[in-house]
């Protein structure tokens, strides 16, 4: 089992460009999340989804968009990239909150630099 | 609102010393989960432990131990006889609903 797969692992964008960070999980988890980690900081929630067709904003959603058309995929779209979006992005998935063995599985991250 | 505070930004110890990483949390819920994650220099997040709010038993796993005290809203992590491989950033996290809320992390450096 691959778990949570994020692509690409690294990317350099120019200011104003757009891109989509891909996230796929094969554990049939209903819940998926996007976090960003700035240097020396903890992880901050961008968006999350509790199921296909349902998304909700987290702490830092500005400049990002998400969609959840399938259980497996939760892509994160950056429109008009800005230097402030330089960060490491982590995707995660989980079973519904409160279920036995509830926990979060994280992808390996995407390191994005906007220049 | 939920919040996690890791007051220690950086800790440096000499190998074989014991070290405790502090975690204080805030929540209004009676049902919640607490986690610890390790982030080594390679950058991935490694799950260490999950504890639900109804289980205050302390836990030991090899050189790692966790002390959960609801009375002080703390979930501290102790590494006994630290090793260079323990050098990493350690995150405490709280979940009272689906998203996980992280503390800012404690960077631990173990010097040989």
mmCIF file with all atom_site columns, C-alpha atoms in Angstrom:
data_model
loop_
_atom_site.group_PDB
_atom_site.id
_atom_site.type_symbol
_atom_site.label_atom_id
_atom_site.label_alt_id
_atom_site.label_comp_id
_atom_site.label_asym_id
_atom_site.label_entity_id
_atom_site.label_seq_id
_atom_site.pdbx_PDB_ins_code
_atom_site.Cartn_x
_atom_site.Cartn_y
_atom_site.Cartn_z
_atom_site.occupancy
_atom_site.B_iso_or_equiv
_atom_site.pdbx_formal_charge
_atom_site.auth_seq_id
_atom_site.auth_comp_id
_atom_site.auth_asym_id
_atom_site.auth_atom_id
_atom_site.pdbx_PDB_model_num
ATOM 1   C CA . UNK A 1 1   ? 0.000   0.000  0.000   1.00 0.00 ? 1   UNK A CA 1
ATOM 2   C CA . UNK A 1 2   ? 1.294   3.409  -0.974  1.00 0.00 ? 2   UNK A CA 1
ATOM 3   C CA . UNK A 1 3   ? -0.619  5.342  1.701   1.00 0.00 ? 3   UNK A CA 1
ATOM 4   C CA . UNK A 1 4   ? -0.716  9.047  0.800   1.00 0.00 ? 4   UNK A CA 1
ATOM 5   C CA . UNK A 1 5   ? 1.145   10.033 -2.347  1.00 0.00 ? 5   UNK A CA 1
ATOM 6   C CA . UNK A 1 6   ? 2.016   13.623 -3.154  1.00 0.00 ? 6   UNK A CA 1
ATOM 7   C CA . UNK A 1 7   ? 3.363   14.920 -6.434  1.00 0.00 ? 7   UNK A CA 1
ATOM 8   C CA . UNK A 1 8   ? 5.544   16.682 -7.278  1.00 0.00 ? 8   UNK A CA 1
ATOM 9   C CA . UNK A 1 9   ? 8.144   16.503 -4.505  1.00 0.00 ? 9   UNK A CA 1
ATOM 10  C CA . UNK A 1 10  ? 9.781   19.767 -5.522  1.00 0.00 ? 10  UNK A CA 1
ATOM 11  C CA . UNK A 1 11  ? 8.699   22.670 -7.664  1.00 0.00 ? 11  UNK A CA 1
ATOM 12  C CA . UNK A 1 12  ? 9.907   26.163 -8.443  1.00 0.00 ? 12  UNK A CA 1
ATOM 13  C CA . UNK A 1 13  ? 7.258   28.593 -9.657  1.00 0.00 ? 13  UNK A CA 1
ATOM 14  C CA . UNK A 1 14  ? 7.529   32.118 -10.920 1.00 0.00 ? 14  UNK A CA 1
ATOM 15  C CA . UNK A 1 15  ? 5.383   34.817 -9.387  1.00 0.00 ? 15  UNK A CA 1
ATOM 16  C CA . UNK A 1 16  ? 1.952   34.791 -10.984 1.00 0.00 ? 16  UNK A CA 1
ATOM 17  C CA . UNK A 1 17  ? 2.112   31.226 -12.266 1.00 0.00 ? 17  UNK A CA 1
ATOM 18  C CA . UNK A 1 18  ? -0.419  28.601 -11.253 1.00 0.00 ? 18  UNK A CA 1
ATOM 19  C CA . UNK A 1 19  ? -0.049  24.960 -10.390 1.00 0.00 ? 19  UNK A CA 1
ATOM 20  C CA . UNK A 1 20  ? -1.835  22.016 -8.842  1.00 0.00 ? 20  UNK A CA 1
ATOM 21  C CA . UNK A 1 21  ? -0.367  19.914 -6.072  1.00 0.00 ? 21  UNK A CA 1
ATOM 22  C CA . UNK A 1 22  ? -1.628  16.381 -6.358  1.00 0.00 ? 22  UNK A CA 1
ATOM 23  C CA . UNK A 1 23  ? -2.597  14.140 -3.427  1.00 0.00 ? 23  UNK A CA 1
ATOM 24  C CA . UNK A 1 24  ? -3.884  10.586 -3.675  1.00 0.00 ? 24  UNK A CA 1
ATOM 25  C CA . UNK A 1 25  ? -4.599  8.056  -0.964  1.00 0.00 ? 25  UNK A CA 1
ATOM 26  C CA . UNK A 1 26  ? -5.381  4.375  -1.310  1.00 0.00 ? 26  UNK A CA 1
ATOM 27  C CA . UNK A 1 27  ? -6.690  3.655  2.183   1.00 0.00 ? 27  UNK A CA 1
ATOM 28  C CA . UNK A 1 28  ? -10.315 4.557  1.437   1.00 0.00 ? 28  UNK A CA 1
ATOM 29  C CA . UNK A 1 29  ? -10.157 7.338  4.020   1.00 0.00 ? 29  UNK A CA 1
ATOM 30  C CA . UNK A 1 30  ? -13.058 9.738  3.986   1.00 0.00 ? 30  UNK A CA 1
ATOM 31  C CA . UNK A 1 31  ? -11.156 12.664 5.477   1.00 0.00 ? 31  UNK A CA 1
ATOM 32  C CA . UNK A 1 32  ? -8.336  14.480 3.719   1.00 0.00 ? 32  UNK A CA 1
ATOM 33  C CA . UNK A 1 33  ? -6.343  17.592 4.619   1.00 0.00 ? 33  UNK A CA 1
ATOM 34  C CA . UNK A 1 34  ? -3.844  20.067 3.252   1.00 0.00 ? 34  UNK A CA 1
ATOM 35  C CA . UNK A 1 35  ? -1.295  21.726 5.533   1.00 0.00 ? 35  UNK A CA 1
ATOM 36  C CA . UNK A 1 36  ? 1.566   24.089 4.890   1.00 0.00 ? 36  UNK A CA 1
ATOM 37  C CA . UNK A 1 37  ? 4.732   24.297 6.943   1.00 0.00 ? 37  UNK A CA 1
ATOM 38  C CA . UNK A 1 38  ? 6.787   27.462 6.833   1.00 0.00 ? 38  UNK A CA 1
ATOM 39  C CA . UNK A 1 39  ? 10.424  27.366 7.972   1.00 0.00 ? 39  UNK A CA 1
ATOM 40  C CA . UNK A 1 40  ? 10.713  26.932 11.716  1.00 0.00 ? 40  UNK A CA 1
ATOM 41  C CA . UNK A 1 41  ? 6.963   26.771 12.159  1.00 0.00 ? 41  UNK A CA 1
ATOM 42  C CA . UNK A 1 42  ? 4.340   24.174 12.821  1.00 0.00 ? 42  UNK A CA 1
ATOM 43  C CA . UNK A 1 43  ? 1.829   22.998 10.300  1.00 0.00 ? 43  UNK A CA 1
ATOM 44  C CA . UNK A 1 44  ? -1.126  25.188 9.448   1.00 0.00 ? 44  UNK A CA 1
ATOM 45  C CA . UNK A 1 45  ? -4.331  23.865 7.933   1.00 0.00 ? 45  UNK A CA 1
ATOM 46  C CA . UNK A 1 46  ? -5.231  25.184 4.485   1.00 0.00 ? 46  UNK A CA 1
ATOM 47  C CA . UNK A 1 47  ? -8.314  23.144 3.561   1.00 0.00 ? 47  UNK A CA 1
ATOM 48  C CA . UNK A 1 48  ? -9.867  19.863 4.504   1.00 0.00 ? 48  UNK A CA 1
ATOM 49  C CA . UNK A 1 49  ? -12.562 17.537 3.236   1.00 0.00 ? 49  UNK A CA 1
ATOM 50  C CA . UNK A 1 50  ? -14.781 15.045 5.054   1.00 0.00 ? 50  UNK A CA 1
ATOM 51  C CA . UNK A 1 51  ? -15.896 13.308 1.885   1.00 0.00 ? 51  UNK A CA 1
ATOM 52  C CA . UNK A 1 52  ? -16.282 13.597 -1.867  1.00 0.00 ? 52  UNK A CA 1
ATOM 53  C CA . UNK A 1 53  ? -17.935 16.876 -2.791  1.00 0.00 ? 53  UNK A CA 1
ATOM 54  C CA . UNK A 1 54  ? -17.406 18.431 0.659   1.00 0.00 ? 54  UNK A CA 1
ATOM 55  C CA . UNK A 1 55  ? -14.598 20.856 1.452   1.00 0.00 ? 55  UNK A CA 1
ATOM 56  C CA . UNK A 1 56  ? -14.008 23.415 4.162   1.00 0.00 ? 56  UNK A CA 1
ATOM 57  C CA . UNK A 1 57  ? -11.539 26.191 4.838   1.00 0.00 ? 57  UNK A CA 1
ATOM 58  C CA . UNK A 1 58  ? -8.832  25.930 7.410   1.00 0.00 ? 58  UNK A CA 1
ATOM 59  C CA . UNK A 1 59  ? -6.681  28.573 9.035   1.00 0.00 ? 59  UNK A CA 1
ATOM 60  C CA . UNK A 1 60  ? -4.861  29.843 5.916   1.00 0.00 ? 60  UNK A CA 1
ATOM 61  C CA . UNK A 1 61  ? -7.036  29.281 2.795   1.00 0.00 ? 61  UNK A CA 1
ATOM 62  C CA . UNK A 1 62  ? -6.331  32.523 0.918   1.00 0.00 ? 62  UNK A CA 1
ATOM 63  C CA . UNK A 1 63  ? -4.645  31.980 -2.437  1.00 0.00 ? 63  UNK A CA 1
ATOM 64  C CA . UNK A 1 64  ? -5.640  28.316 -2.645  1.00 0.00 ? 64  UNK A CA 1
ATOM 65  C CA . UNK A 1 65  ? -8.510  26.252 -3.991  1.00 0.00 ? 65  UNK A CA 1
ATOM 66  C CA . UNK A 1 66  ? -9.417  22.600 -3.557  1.00 0.00 ? 66  UNK A CA 1
ATOM 67  C CA . UNK A 1 67  ? -11.844 20.101 -4.976  1.00 0.00 ? 67  UNK A CA 1
ATOM 68  C CA . UNK A 1 68  ? -12.809 16.591 -3.930  1.00 0.00 ? 68  UNK A CA 1
ATOM 69  C CA . UNK A 1 69  ? -14.493 14.722 -6.739  1.00 0.00 ? 69  UNK A CA 1
ATOM 70  C CA . UNK A 1 70  ? -13.385 11.262 -5.588  1.00 0.00 ? 70  UNK A CA 1
ATOM 71  C CA . UNK A 1 71  ? -12.551 9.651  -2.261  1.00 0.00 ? 71  UNK A CA 1
ATOM 72  C CA . UNK A 1 72  ? -8.977  9.051  -3.376  1.00 0.00 ? 72  UNK A CA 1
ATOM 73  C CA . UNK A 1 73  ? -7.926  12.466 -4.680  1.00 0.00 ? 73  UNK A CA 1
ATOM 74  C CA . UNK A 1 74  ? -7.677  15.886 -3.073  1.00 0.00 ? 74  UNK A CA 1
ATOM 75  C CA . UNK A 1 75  ? -5.753  18.311 -5.305  1.00 0.00 ? 75  UNK A CA 1
ATOM 76  C CA . UNK A 1 76  ? -4.661  21.746 -4.101  1.00 0.00 ? 76  UNK A CA 1
ATOM 77  C CA . UNK A 1 77  ? -4.655  24.543 -6.648  1.00 0.00 ? 77  UNK A CA 1
ATOM 78  C CA . UNK A 1 78  ? -2.456  27.622 -6.348  1.00 0.00 ? 78  UNK A CA 1
ATOM 79  C CA . UNK A 1 79  ? -3.610  30.536 -8.481  1.00 0.00 ? 79  UNK A CA 1
ATOM 80  C CA . UNK A 1 80  ? -1.281  33.491 -9.096  1.00 0.00 ? 80  UNK A CA 1
ATOM 81  C CA . UNK A 1 81  ? 1.609   32.192 -7.004  1.00 0.00 ? 81  UNK A CA 1
ATOM 82  C CA . UNK A 1 82  ? 3.201   34.651 -4.580  1.00 0.00 ? 82  UNK A CA 1
ATOM 83  C CA . UNK A 1 83  ? 6.508   34.478 -2.639  1.00 0.00 ? 83  UNK A CA 1
ATOM 84  C CA . UNK A 1 84  ? 4.465   34.110 0.566   1.00 0.00 ? 84  UNK A CA 1
ATOM 85  C CA . UNK A 1 85  ? 3.360   30.705 -0.696  1.00 0.00 ? 85  UNK A CA 1
ATOM 86  C CA . UNK A 1 86  ? 6.903   29.375 -0.551  1.00 0.00 ? 86  UNK A CA 1
ATOM 87  C CA . UNK A 1 87  ? 6.502   26.507 1.866   1.00 0.00 ? 87  UNK A CA 1
ATOM 88  C CA . UNK A 1 88  ? 6.386   22.758 2.309   1.00 0.00 ? 88  UNK A CA 1
ATOM 89  C CA . UNK A 1 89  ? 2.928   21.351 1.678   1.00 0.00 ? 89  UNK A CA 1
ATOM 90  C CA . UNK A 1 90  ? 1.698   18.208 3.350   1.00 0.00 ? 90  UNK A CA 1
ATOM 91  C CA . UNK A 1 91  ? -1.381  16.224 2.437   1.00 0.00 ? 91  UNK A CA 1
ATOM 92  C CA . UNK A 1 92  ? -2.919  13.860 4.973   1.00 0.00 ? 92  UNK A CA 1
ATOM 93  C CA . UNK A 1 93  ? -5.853  11.517 5.285   1.00 0.00 ? 93  UNK A CA 1
ATOM 94  C CA . UNK A 1 94  ? -7.738  9.872  8.122   1.00 0.00 ? 94  UNK A CA 1
ATOM 95  C CA . UNK A 1 95  ? -10.690 7.719  9.029   1.00 0.00 ? 95  UNK A CA 1
ATOM 96  C CA . UNK A 1 96  ? -13.722 9.538  10.422  1.00 0.00 ? 96  UNK A CA 1
ATOM 97  C CA . UNK A 1 97  ? -13.006 11.207 13.717  1.00 0.00 ? 97  UNK A CA 1
ATOM 98  C CA . UNK A 1 98  ? -13.628 8.976  16.693  1.00 0.00 ? 98  UNK A CA 1
ATOM 99  C CA . UNK A 1 99  ? -13.377 5.648  14.895  1.00 0.00 ? 99  UNK A CA 1
ATOM 100 C CA . UNK A 1 100 ? -11.193 2.967  16.349  1.00 0.00 ? 100 UNK A CA 1
ATOM 101 C CA . UNK A 1 101 ? -7.590  3.366  15.239  1.00 0.00 ? 101 UNK A CA 1
ATOM 102 C CA . UNK A 1 102 ? -8.335  6.972  14.236  1.00 0.00 ? 102 UNK A CA 1
ATOM 103 C CA . UNK A 1 103 ? -5.143  8.641  13.139  1.00 0.00 ? 103 UNK A CA 1
ATOM 104 C CA . UNK A 1 104 ? -3.596  10.701 10.395  1.00 0.00 ? 104 UNK A CA 1
ATOM 105 C CA . UNK A 1 105 ? -1.437  9.435  7.554   1.00 0.00 ? 105 UNK A CA 1
ATOM 106 C CA . UNK A 1 106 ? 0.781   12.070 5.972   1.00 0.00 ? 106 UNK A CA 1
ATOM 107 C CA . UNK A 1 107 ? 2.323   12.251 2.550   1.00 0.00 ? 107 UNK A CA 1
ATOM 108 C CA . UNK A 1 108 ? 6.023   12.986 2.168   1.00 0.00 ? 108 UNK A CA 1
ATOM 109 C CA . UNK A 1 109 ? 5.436   16.630 1.273   1.00 0.00 ? 109 UNK A CA 1
ATOM 110 C CA . UNK A 1 110 ? 5.905   18.999 -1.654  1.00 0.00 ? 110 UNK A CA 1
ATOM 111 C CA . UNK A 1 111 ? 8.564   21.667 -1.343  1.00 0.00 ? 111 UNK A CA 1
ATOM 112 C CA . UNK A 1 112 ? 7.430   24.720 -3.300  1.00 0.00 ? 112 UNK A CA 1
ATOM 113 C CA . UNK A 1 113 ? 9.512   27.800 -3.982  1.00 0.00 ? 113 UNK A CA 1
ATOM 114 C CA . UNK A 1 114 ? 8.006   30.896 -5.595  1.00 0.00 ? 114 UNK A CA 1
ATOM 115 C CA . UNK A 1 115 ? 10.536  33.267 -7.124  1.00 0.00 ? 115 UNK A CA 1
ATOM 116 C CA . UNK B 2 1   ? -10.927 27.013 20.323  1.00 0.00 ? 1   UNK B CA 1
ATOM 117 C CA . UNK B 2 2   ? -8.192  24.433 20.378  1.00 0.00 ? 2   UNK B CA 1
ATOM 118 C CA . UNK B 2 3   ? -4.583  25.406 20.857  1.00 0.00 ? 3   UNK B CA 1
ATOM 119 C CA . UNK B 2 4   ? -1.275  23.653 21.439  1.00 0.00 ? 4   UNK B CA 1
ATOM 120 C CA . UNK B 2 5   ? 1.716   25.339 23.041  1.00 0.00 ? 5   UNK B CA 1
ATOM 121 C CA . UNK B 2 6   ? 5.224   23.990 22.897  1.00 0.00 ? 6   UNK B CA 1
ATOM 122 C CA . UNK B 2 7   ? 7.146   26.582 24.841  1.00 0.00 ? 7   UNK B CA 1
ATOM 123 C CA . UNK B 2 8   ? 10.568  25.088 24.162  1.00 0.00 ? 8   UNK B CA 1
ATOM 124 C CA . UNK B 2 9   ? 11.669  26.237 20.731  1.00 0.00 ? 9   UNK B CA 1
ATOM 125 C CA . UNK B 2 10  ? 15.046  24.512 20.762  1.00 0.00 ? 10  UNK B CA 1
ATOM 126 C CA . UNK B 2 11  ? 16.742  22.095 23.137  1.00 0.00 ? 11  UNK B CA 1
ATOM 127 C CA . UNK B 2 12  ? 20.294  20.859 22.975  1.00 0.00 ? 12  UNK B CA 1
ATOM 128 C CA . UNK B 2 13  ? 21.514  17.896 25.016  1.00 0.00 ? 13  UNK B CA 1
ATOM 129 C CA . UNK B 2 14  ? 24.552  15.693 25.135  1.00 0.00 ? 14  UNK B CA 1
ATOM 130 C CA . UNK B 2 15  ? 24.101  12.106 24.081  1.00 0.00 ? 15  UNK B CA 1
ATOM 131 C CA . UNK B 2 16  ? 22.803  9.783  26.820  1.00 0.00 ? 16  UNK B CA 1
ATOM 132 C CA . UNK B 2 17  ? 21.112  12.606 28.698  1.00 0.00 ? 17  UNK B CA 1
ATOM 133 C CA . UNK B 2 18  ? 17.388  12.407 29.370  1.00 0.00 ? 18  UNK B CA 1
ATOM 134 C CA . UNK B 2 19  ? 15.236  15.140 27.874  1.00 0.00 ? 19  UNK B CA 1
ATOM 135 C CA . UNK B 2 20  ? 11.598  16.131 28.299  1.00 0.00 ? 20  UNK B CA 1
ATOM 136 C CA . UNK B 2 21  ? 9.613   17.996 25.671  1.00 0.00 ? 21  UNK B CA 1
ATOM 137 C CA . UNK B 2 22  ? 6.678   19.944 27.037  1.00 0.00 ? 22  UNK B CA 1
ATOM 138 C CA . UNK B 2 23  ? 3.241   20.215 25.485  1.00 0.00 ? 23  UNK B CA 1
ATOM 139 C CA . UNK B 2 24  ? 0.321   22.187 26.907  1.00 0.00 ? 24  UNK B CA 1
ATOM 140 C CA . UNK B 2 25  ? -3.038  22.183 25.175  1.00 0.00 ? 25  UNK B CA 1
ATOM 141 C CA . UNK B 2 26  ? -6.321  24.066 25.366  1.00 0.00 ? 26  UNK B CA 1
ATOM 142 C CA . UNK B 2 27  ? -9.685  22.642 24.504  1.00 0.00 ? 27  UNK B CA 1
ATOM 143 C CA . UNK B 2 28  ? -13.288 23.029 25.623  1.00 0.00 ? 28  UNK B CA 1
ATOM 144 C CA . UNK B 2 29  ? -14.227 19.516 24.597  1.00 0.00 ? 29  UNK B CA 1
ATOM 145 C CA . UNK B 2 30  ? -14.149 16.523 26.892  1.00 0.00 ? 30  UNK B CA 1
ATOM 146 C CA . UNK B 2 31  ? -13.399 14.187 23.998  1.00 0.00 ? 31  UNK B CA 1
ATOM 147 C CA . UNK B 2 32  ? -10.222 14.760 22.055  1.00 0.00 ? 32  UNK B CA 1
ATOM 148 C CA . UNK B 2 33  ? -7.041  13.136 20.827  1.00 0.00 ? 33  UNK B CA 1
ATOM 149 C CA . UNK B 2 34  ? -3.439  14.101 21.422  1.00 0.00 ? 34  UNK B CA 1
ATOM 150 C CA . UNK B 2 35  ? -0.540  13.154 19.177  1.00 0.00 ? 35  UNK B CA 1
ATOM 151 C CA . UNK B 2 36  ? 3.206   13.419 18.982  1.00 0.00 ? 36  UNK B CA 1
ATOM 152 C CA . UNK B 2 37  ? 5.035   13.452 15.650  1.00 0.00 ? 37  UNK B CA 1
ATOM 153 C CA . UNK B 2 38  ? 8.736   13.439 14.845  1.00 0.00 ? 38  UNK B CA 1
ATOM 154 C CA . UNK B 2 39  ? 10.120  15.320 11.846  1.00 0.00 ? 39  UNK B CA 1
ATOM 155 C CA . UNK B 2 40  ? 13.695  14.257 11.133  1.00 0.00 ? 40  UNK B CA 1
ATOM 156 C CA . UNK B 2 41  ? 15.985  16.326 8.884   1.00 0.00 ? 41  UNK B CA 1
ATOM 157 C CA . UNK B 2 42  ? 14.655  14.411 5.877   1.00 0.00 ? 42  UNK B CA 1
ATOM 158 C CA . UNK B 2 43  ? 11.337  16.211 6.393   1.00 0.00 ? 43  UNK B CA 1
ATOM 159 C CA . UNK B 2 44  ? 8.701   13.515 6.663   1.00 0.00 ? 44  UNK B CA 1
ATOM 160 C CA . UNK B 2 45  ? 6.317   13.346 9.588   1.00 0.00 ? 45  UNK B CA 1
ATOM 161 C CA . UNK B 2 46  ? 6.689   10.231 11.687  1.00 0.00 ? 46  UNK B CA 1
ATOM 162 C CA . UNK B 2 47  ? 3.818   9.242  13.968  1.00 0.00 ? 47  UNK B CA 1
ATOM 163 C CA . UNK B 2 48  ? 4.921   8.485  17.540  1.00 0.00 ? 48  UNK B CA 1
ATOM 164 C CA . UNK B 2 49  ? 1.812   8.194  19.686  1.00 0.00 ? 49  UNK B CA 1
ATOM 165 C CA . UNK B 2 50  ? -1.920  8.875  19.901  1.00 0.00 ? 50  UNK B CA 1
ATOM 166 C CA . UNK B 2 51  ? -3.782  9.259  23.168  1.00 0.00 ? 51  UNK B CA 1
ATOM 167 C CA . UNK B 2 52  ? -7.500  9.872  23.628  1.00 0.00 ? 52  UNK B CA 1
ATOM 168 C CA . UNK B 2 53  ? -8.815  12.059 26.408  1.00 0.00 ? 53  UNK B CA 1
ATOM 169 C CA . UNK B 2 54  ? -10.260 9.159  28.370  1.00 0.00 ? 54  UNK B CA 1
ATOM 170 C CA . UNK B 2 55  ? -6.992  7.324  28.669  1.00 0.00 ? 55  UNK B CA 1
ATOM 171 C CA . UNK B 2 56  ? -4.632  9.012  31.117  1.00 0.00 ? 56  UNK B CA 1
ATOM 172 C CA . UNK B 2 57  ? -2.323  6.078  31.463  1.00 0.00 ? 57  UNK B CA 1
ATOM 173 C CA . UNK B 2 58  ? 1.269   6.964  30.876  1.00 0.00 ? 58  UNK B CA 1
ATOM 174 C CA . UNK B 2 59  ? 2.942   5.049  28.107  1.00 0.00 ? 59  UNK B CA 1
ATOM 175 C CA . UNK B 2 60  ? 6.435   3.763  27.577  1.00 0.00 ? 60  UNK B CA 1
ATOM 176 C CA . UNK B 2 61  ? 7.865   2.571  24.299  1.00 0.00 ? 61  UNK B CA 1
ATOM 177 C CA . UNK B 2 62  ? 11.529  1.727  24.507  1.00 0.00 ? 62  UNK B CA 1
ATOM 178 C CA . UNK B 2 63  ? 13.400  4.927  25.352  1.00 0.00 ? 63  UNK B CA 1
ATOM 179 C CA . UNK B 2 64  ? 10.266  7.030  24.795  1.00 0.00 ? 64  UNK B CA 1
ATOM 180 C CA . UNK B 2 65  ? 7.661   7.781  27.426  1.00 0.00 ? 65  UNK B CA 1
ATOM 181 C CA . UNK B 2 66  ? 4.649   10.054 27.593  1.00 0.00 ? 66  UNK B CA 1
ATOM 182 C CA . UNK B 2 67  ? 3.020   11.677 30.592  1.00 0.00 ? 67  UNK B CA 1
ATOM 183 C CA . UNK B 2 68  ? -0.593  12.740 30.031  1.00 0.00 ? 68  UNK B CA 1
ATOM 184 C CA . UNK B 2 69  ? -2.136  14.878 32.785  1.00 0.00 ? 69  UNK B CA 1
ATOM 185 C CA . UNK B 2 70  ? -5.612  16.284 32.182  1.00 0.00 ? 70  UNK B CA 1
ATOM 186 C CA . UNK B 2 71  ? -5.450  18.287 35.411  1.00 0.00 ? 71  UNK B CA 1
ATOM 187 C CA . UNK B 2 72  ? -2.689  20.451 33.944  1.00 0.00 ? 72  UNK B CA 1
ATOM 188 C CA . UNK B 2 73  ? -3.670  19.976 30.256  1.00 0.00 ? 73  UNK B CA 1
ATOM 189 C CA . UNK B 2 74  ? -0.242  18.633 29.495  1.00 0.00 ? 74  UNK B CA 1
ATOM 190 C CA . UNK B 2 75  ? 1.076   15.780 27.383  1.00 0.00 ? 75  UNK B CA 1
ATOM 191 C CA . UNK B 2 76  ? 4.831   15.701 27.880  1.00 0.00 ? 76  UNK B CA 1
ATOM 192 C CA . UNK B 2 77  ? 7.295   13.505 26.035  1.00 0.00 ? 77  UNK B CA 1
ATOM 193 C CA . UNK B 2 78  ? 10.501  12.155 27.574  1.00 0.00 ? 78  UNK B CA 1
ATOM 194 C CA . UNK B 2 79  ? 13.404  10.564 25.755  1.00 0.00 ? 79  UNK B CA 1
ATOM 195 C CA . UNK B 2 80  ? 15.657  8.541  28.020  1.00 0.00 ? 80  UNK B CA 1
ATOM 196 C CA . UNK B 2 81  ? 19.341  8.133  27.188  1.00 0.00 ? 81  UNK B CA 1
ATOM 197 C CA . UNK B 2 82  ? 19.077  10.321 24.106  1.00 0.00 ? 82  UNK B CA 1
ATOM 198 C CA . UNK B 2 83  ? 20.900  9.398  20.916  1.00 0.00 ? 83  UNK B CA 1
ATOM 199 C CA . UNK B 2 84  ? 22.087  11.418 17.951  1.00 0.00 ? 84  UNK B CA 1
ATOM 200 C CA . UNK B 2 85  ? 19.341  9.803  15.841  1.00 0.00 ? 85  UNK B CA 1
ATOM 201 C CA . UNK B 2 86  ? 16.773  11.488 18.099  1.00 0.00 ? 86  UNK B CA 1
ATOM 202 C CA . UNK B 2 87  ? 17.775  14.851 16.648  1.00 0.00 ? 87  UNK B CA 1
ATOM 203 C CA . UNK B 2 88  ? 14.641  16.170 14.978  1.00 0.00 ? 88  UNK B CA 1
ATOM 204 C CA . UNK B 2 89  ? 11.744  18.548 15.352  1.00 0.00 ? 89  UNK B CA 1
ATOM 205 C CA . UNK B 2 90  ? 8.994   17.144 17.536  1.00 0.00 ? 90  UNK B CA 1
ATOM 206 C CA . UNK B 2 91  ? 5.408   18.263 17.212  1.00 0.00 ? 91  UNK B CA 1
ATOM 207 C CA . UNK B 2 92  ? 2.583   17.887 19.668  1.00 0.00 ? 92  UNK B CA 1
ATOM 208 C CA . UNK B 2 93  ? -0.894  18.029 18.135  1.00 0.00 ? 93  UNK B CA 1
ATOM 209 C CA . UNK B 2 94  ? -4.514  18.112 19.278  1.00 0.00 ? 94  UNK B CA 1
ATOM 210 C CA . UNK B 2 95  ? -7.694  16.954 17.582  1.00 0.00 ? 95  UNK B CA 1
ATOM 211 C CA . UNK B 2 96  ? -11.127 17.786 19.027  1.00 0.00 ? 96  UNK B CA 1
ATOM 212 C CA . UNK B 2 97  ? -12.682 17.524 15.558  1.00 0.00 ? 97  UNK B CA 1
ATOM 213 C CA . UNK B 2 98  ? -11.319 16.274 12.237  1.00 0.00 ? 98  UNK B CA 1
ATOM 214 C CA . UNK B 2 99  ? -8.483  18.715 11.531  1.00 0.00 ? 99  UNK B CA 1
ATOM 215 C CA . UNK B 2 100 ? -5.362  18.267 13.579  1.00 0.00 ? 100 UNK B CA 1
ATOM 216 C CA . UNK B 2 101 ? -3.971  21.384 15.258  1.00 0.00 ? 101 UNK B CA 1
ATOM 217 C CA . UNK B 2 102 ? -0.197  21.451 15.684  1.00 0.00 ? 102 UNK B CA 1
ATOM 218 C CA . UNK B 2 103 ? 2.085   23.195 18.105  1.00 0.00 ? 103 UNK B CA 1
ATOM 219 C CA . UNK B 2 104 ? 5.040   25.067 16.646  1.00 0.00 ? 104 UNK B CA 1
ATOM 220 C CA . UNK B 2 105 ? 7.396   22.251 17.448  1.00 0.00 ? 105 UNK B CA 1
ATOM 221 C CA . UNK B 2 106 ? 10.540  21.764 19.511  1.00 0.00 ? 106 UNK B CA 1
ATOM 222 C CA . UNK B 2 107 ? 13.828  21.298 17.743  1.00 0.00 ? 107 UNK B CA 1
ATOM 223 C CA . UNK B 2 108 ? 15.946  18.762 19.616  1.00 0.00 ? 108 UNK B CA 1
ATOM 224 C CA . UNK B 2 109 ? 19.644  18.522 18.939  1.00 0.00 ? 109 UNK B CA 1
ATOM 225 C CA . UNK B 2 110 ? 21.537  15.629 20.479  1.00 0.00 ? 110 UNK B CA 1
ATOM 226 C CA . UNK B 2 111 ? 25.281  16.158 20.472  1.00 0.00 ? 111 UNK B CA 1
ATOM 227 C CA . UNK B 2 112 ? 27.682  13.225 20.436  1.00 0.00 ? 112 UNK B CA 1
#
